XYZ file of N, CA and C in Angstrom:
225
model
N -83.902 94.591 25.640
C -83.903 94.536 27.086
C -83.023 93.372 27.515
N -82.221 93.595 28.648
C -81.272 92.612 28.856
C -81.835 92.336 30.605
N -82.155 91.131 30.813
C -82.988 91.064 32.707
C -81.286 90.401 32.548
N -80.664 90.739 33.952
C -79.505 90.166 34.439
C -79.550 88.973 36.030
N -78.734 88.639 35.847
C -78.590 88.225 37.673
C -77.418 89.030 38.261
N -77.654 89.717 39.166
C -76.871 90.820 39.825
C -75.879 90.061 40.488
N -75.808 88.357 40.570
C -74.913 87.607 41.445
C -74.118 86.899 40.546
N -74.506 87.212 39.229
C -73.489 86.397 38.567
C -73.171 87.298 36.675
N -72.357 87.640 37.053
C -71.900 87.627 35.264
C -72.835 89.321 34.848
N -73.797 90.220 35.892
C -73.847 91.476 35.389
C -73.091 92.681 34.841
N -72.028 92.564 35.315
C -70.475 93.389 34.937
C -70.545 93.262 33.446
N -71.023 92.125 32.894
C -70.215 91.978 31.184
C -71.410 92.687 30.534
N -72.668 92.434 30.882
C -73.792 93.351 30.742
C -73.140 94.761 30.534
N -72.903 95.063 31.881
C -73.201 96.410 32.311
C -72.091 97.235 31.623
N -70.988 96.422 31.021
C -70.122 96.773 30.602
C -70.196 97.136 28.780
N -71.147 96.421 28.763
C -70.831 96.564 27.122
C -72.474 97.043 26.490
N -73.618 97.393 27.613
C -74.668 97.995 27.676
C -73.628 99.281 27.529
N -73.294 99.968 28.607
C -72.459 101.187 29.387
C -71.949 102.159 28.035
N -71.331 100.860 27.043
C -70.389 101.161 26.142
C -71.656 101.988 25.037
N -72.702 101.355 24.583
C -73.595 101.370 23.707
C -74.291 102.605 24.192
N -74.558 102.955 25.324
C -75.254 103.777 26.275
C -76.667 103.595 26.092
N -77.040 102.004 26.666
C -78.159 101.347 26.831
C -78.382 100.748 27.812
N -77.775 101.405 28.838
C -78.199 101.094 30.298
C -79.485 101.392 30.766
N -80.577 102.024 30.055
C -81.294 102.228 30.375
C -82.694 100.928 30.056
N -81.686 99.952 29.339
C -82.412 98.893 28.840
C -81.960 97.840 29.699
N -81.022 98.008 30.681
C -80.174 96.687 31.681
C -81.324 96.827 32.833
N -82.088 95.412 33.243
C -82.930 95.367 34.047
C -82.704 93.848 34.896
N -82.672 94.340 36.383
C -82.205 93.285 37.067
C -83.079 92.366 37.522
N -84.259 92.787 37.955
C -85.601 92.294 38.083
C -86.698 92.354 36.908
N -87.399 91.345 36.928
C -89.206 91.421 36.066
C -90.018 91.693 36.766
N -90.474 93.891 36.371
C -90.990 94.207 36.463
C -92.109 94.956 35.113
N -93.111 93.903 34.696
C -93.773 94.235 33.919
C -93.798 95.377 33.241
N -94.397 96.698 33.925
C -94.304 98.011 34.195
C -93.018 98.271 32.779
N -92.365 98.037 34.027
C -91.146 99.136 33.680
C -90.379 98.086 32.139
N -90.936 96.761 31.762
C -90.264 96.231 30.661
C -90.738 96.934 29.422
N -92.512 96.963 29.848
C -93.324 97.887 28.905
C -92.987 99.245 28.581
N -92.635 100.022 29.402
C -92.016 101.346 29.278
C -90.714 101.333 28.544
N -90.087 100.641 28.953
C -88.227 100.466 28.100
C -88.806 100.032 26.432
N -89.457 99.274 26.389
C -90.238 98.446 25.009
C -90.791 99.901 24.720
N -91.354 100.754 25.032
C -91.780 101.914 24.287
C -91.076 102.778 23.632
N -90.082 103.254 25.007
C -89.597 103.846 24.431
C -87.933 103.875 23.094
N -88.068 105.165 22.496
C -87.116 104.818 21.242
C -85.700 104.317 21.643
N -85.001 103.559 20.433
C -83.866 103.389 20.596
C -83.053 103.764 19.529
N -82.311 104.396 20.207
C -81.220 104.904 18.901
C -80.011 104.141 18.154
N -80.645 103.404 17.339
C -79.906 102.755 16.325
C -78.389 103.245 15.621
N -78.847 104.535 15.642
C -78.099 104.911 14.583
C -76.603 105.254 15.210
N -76.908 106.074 16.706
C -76.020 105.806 17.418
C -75.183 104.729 17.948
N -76.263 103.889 18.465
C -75.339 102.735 19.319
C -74.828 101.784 17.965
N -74.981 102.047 16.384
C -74.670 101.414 15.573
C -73.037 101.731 15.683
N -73.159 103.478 15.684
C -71.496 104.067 15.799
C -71.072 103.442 16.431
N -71.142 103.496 17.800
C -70.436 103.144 18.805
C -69.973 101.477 18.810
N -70.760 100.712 18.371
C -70.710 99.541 17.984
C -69.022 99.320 16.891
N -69.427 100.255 16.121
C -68.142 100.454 15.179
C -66.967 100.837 15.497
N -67.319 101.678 16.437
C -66.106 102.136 16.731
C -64.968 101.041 17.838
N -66.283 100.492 18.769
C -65.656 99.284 19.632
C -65.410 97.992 18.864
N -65.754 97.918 17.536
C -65.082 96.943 16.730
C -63.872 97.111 16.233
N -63.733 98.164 15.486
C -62.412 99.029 15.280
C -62.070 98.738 16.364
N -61.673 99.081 17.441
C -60.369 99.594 18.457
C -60.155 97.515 18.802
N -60.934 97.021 18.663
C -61.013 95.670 18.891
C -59.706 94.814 18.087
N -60.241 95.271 16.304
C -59.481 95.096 15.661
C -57.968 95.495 15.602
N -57.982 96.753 16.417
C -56.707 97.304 16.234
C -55.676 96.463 17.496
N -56.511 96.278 18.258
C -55.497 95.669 19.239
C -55.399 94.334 19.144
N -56.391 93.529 18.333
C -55.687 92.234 17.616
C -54.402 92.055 16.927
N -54.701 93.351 15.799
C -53.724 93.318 14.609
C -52.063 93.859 15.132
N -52.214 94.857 16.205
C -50.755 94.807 17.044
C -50.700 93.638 17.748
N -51.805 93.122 18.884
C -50.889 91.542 19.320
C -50.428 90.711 18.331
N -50.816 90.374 17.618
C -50.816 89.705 16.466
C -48.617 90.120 15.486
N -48.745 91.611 15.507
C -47.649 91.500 14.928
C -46.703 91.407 16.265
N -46.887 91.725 17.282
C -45.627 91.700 18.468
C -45.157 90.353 18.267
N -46.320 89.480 18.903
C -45.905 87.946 17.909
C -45.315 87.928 17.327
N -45.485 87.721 15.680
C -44.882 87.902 14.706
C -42.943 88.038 14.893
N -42.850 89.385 15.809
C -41.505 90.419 16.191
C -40.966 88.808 17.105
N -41.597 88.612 17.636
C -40.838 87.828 19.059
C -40.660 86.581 18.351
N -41.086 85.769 17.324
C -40.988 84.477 16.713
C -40.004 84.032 15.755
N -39.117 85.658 15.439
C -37.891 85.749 14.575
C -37.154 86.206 15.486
Protein backbone atom coordinates (compact mmCIF):
# COMPACT_ATOMS: atom_id res chain seq x y z
CA UNK A 1 0.00 0.00 0.00
CA UNK A 2 1.41 3.29 -0.96
CA UNK A 3 -0.83 6.50 1.25
CA UNK A 4 0.38 9.56 -1.01
CA UNK A 5 0.06 13.41 -0.63
CA UNK A 6 -2.02 14.43 -3.62
CA UNK A 7 -0.05 18.01 -3.26
CA UNK A 8 3.16 16.84 -3.59
CA UNK A 9 5.20 14.18 -5.52
CA UNK A 10 1.78 11.68 -6.31
CA UNK A 11 2.53 11.57 -10.14
CA UNK A 12 5.83 9.40 -9.40
CA UNK A 13 3.49 7.09 -7.39
CA UNK A 14 0.92 7.02 -9.76
CA UNK A 15 3.26 6.59 -12.38
CA UNK A 16 5.17 3.69 -11.61
CA UNK A 17 2.05 2.04 -9.44
CA UNK A 18 0.12 2.60 -13.18
CA UNK A 19 3.14 0.79 -14.73
CA UNK A 20 2.91 -2.39 -12.25
CA UNK A 21 -0.96 -2.14 -12.46
CA UNK A 22 -1.23 -1.53 -8.69
CA UNK A 23 -3.21 1.32 -8.59
CA UNK A 24 -5.49 -0.29 -6.83
CA UNK A 25 -3.03 -0.24 -3.87
CA UNK A 26 -2.30 3.90 -4.38
CA UNK A 27 -4.29 5.44 -1.44
CA UNK A 28 -4.49 9.12 -0.82
CA UNK A 29 -6.17 9.21 2.45
CA UNK A 30 -6.17 6.76 5.89
CA UNK A 31 -9.02 5.05 5.60
CA UNK A 32 -8.86 2.03 7.85
CA UNK A 33 -11.62 0.19 5.97
CA UNK A 34 -10.45 0.35 2.79
CA UNK A 35 -6.37 -0.28 3.93
CA UNK A 36 -7.83 -3.59 5.39
CA UNK A 37 -9.56 -4.54 2.24
CA UNK A 38 -6.42 -3.69 -0.20
CA UNK A 39 -4.28 -5.85 2.70
CA UNK A 40 -6.74 -8.69 1.83
CA UNK A 41 -6.95 -8.76 -1.08
CA UNK A 42 -4.38 -10.88 -3.56
CA UNK A 43 -1.50 -9.52 -5.26
CA UNK A 44 -0.10 -10.67 -8.24
CA UNK A 45 3.46 -11.17 -7.91
CA UNK A 46 4.07 -12.97 -10.62
CA UNK A 47 2.81 -10.43 -12.88
CA UNK A 48 3.89 -7.16 -11.60
CA UNK A 49 7.33 -9.23 -11.23
CA UNK A 50 7.11 -9.24 -15.37
CA UNK A 51 6.37 -6.02 -15.72
CA UNK A 52 8.97 -4.98 -13.30
CA UNK A 53 11.38 -6.74 -15.82
CA UNK A 54 10.39 -5.62 -18.50
CA UNK A 55 10.61 -1.74 -17.19
CA UNK A 56 14.12 -2.67 -16.15
CA UNK A 57 15.03 -3.90 -19.50
CA UNK A 58 13.74 -0.94 -21.54
CA UNK A 59 15.59 1.12 -18.66
CA UNK A 60 18.67 -0.60 -19.45
CA UNK A 61 18.32 -0.26 -23.00
CA UNK A 62 18.10 3.36 -23.04
CA UNK A 63 21.12 3.72 -20.76
CA UNK A 64 23.26 1.50 -22.91
CA UNK A 65 22.31 3.75 -26.23
CA UNK A 66 22.88 7.12 -24.19
CA UNK A 67 25.79 5.80 -23.06
CA UNK A 68 27.18 4.82 -26.63
CA UNK A 69 25.89 8.25 -28.44
CA UNK A 70 28.42 9.57 -25.92
CA UNK A 71 30.91 7.42 -26.63
CA UNK A 72 30.11 8.55 -30.88
CA UNK A 73 30.29 12.35 -29.90
CA UNK A 74 33.73 12.10 -27.69
CA UNK A 75 35.77 10.88 -30.87
Amino acid sequence: ISLVNVNRGASRFESILGELGLMERLLSDFDKQKVLQVLESELDTVNCNLKLAELKQKSRKLLQEALQNEDVKDK
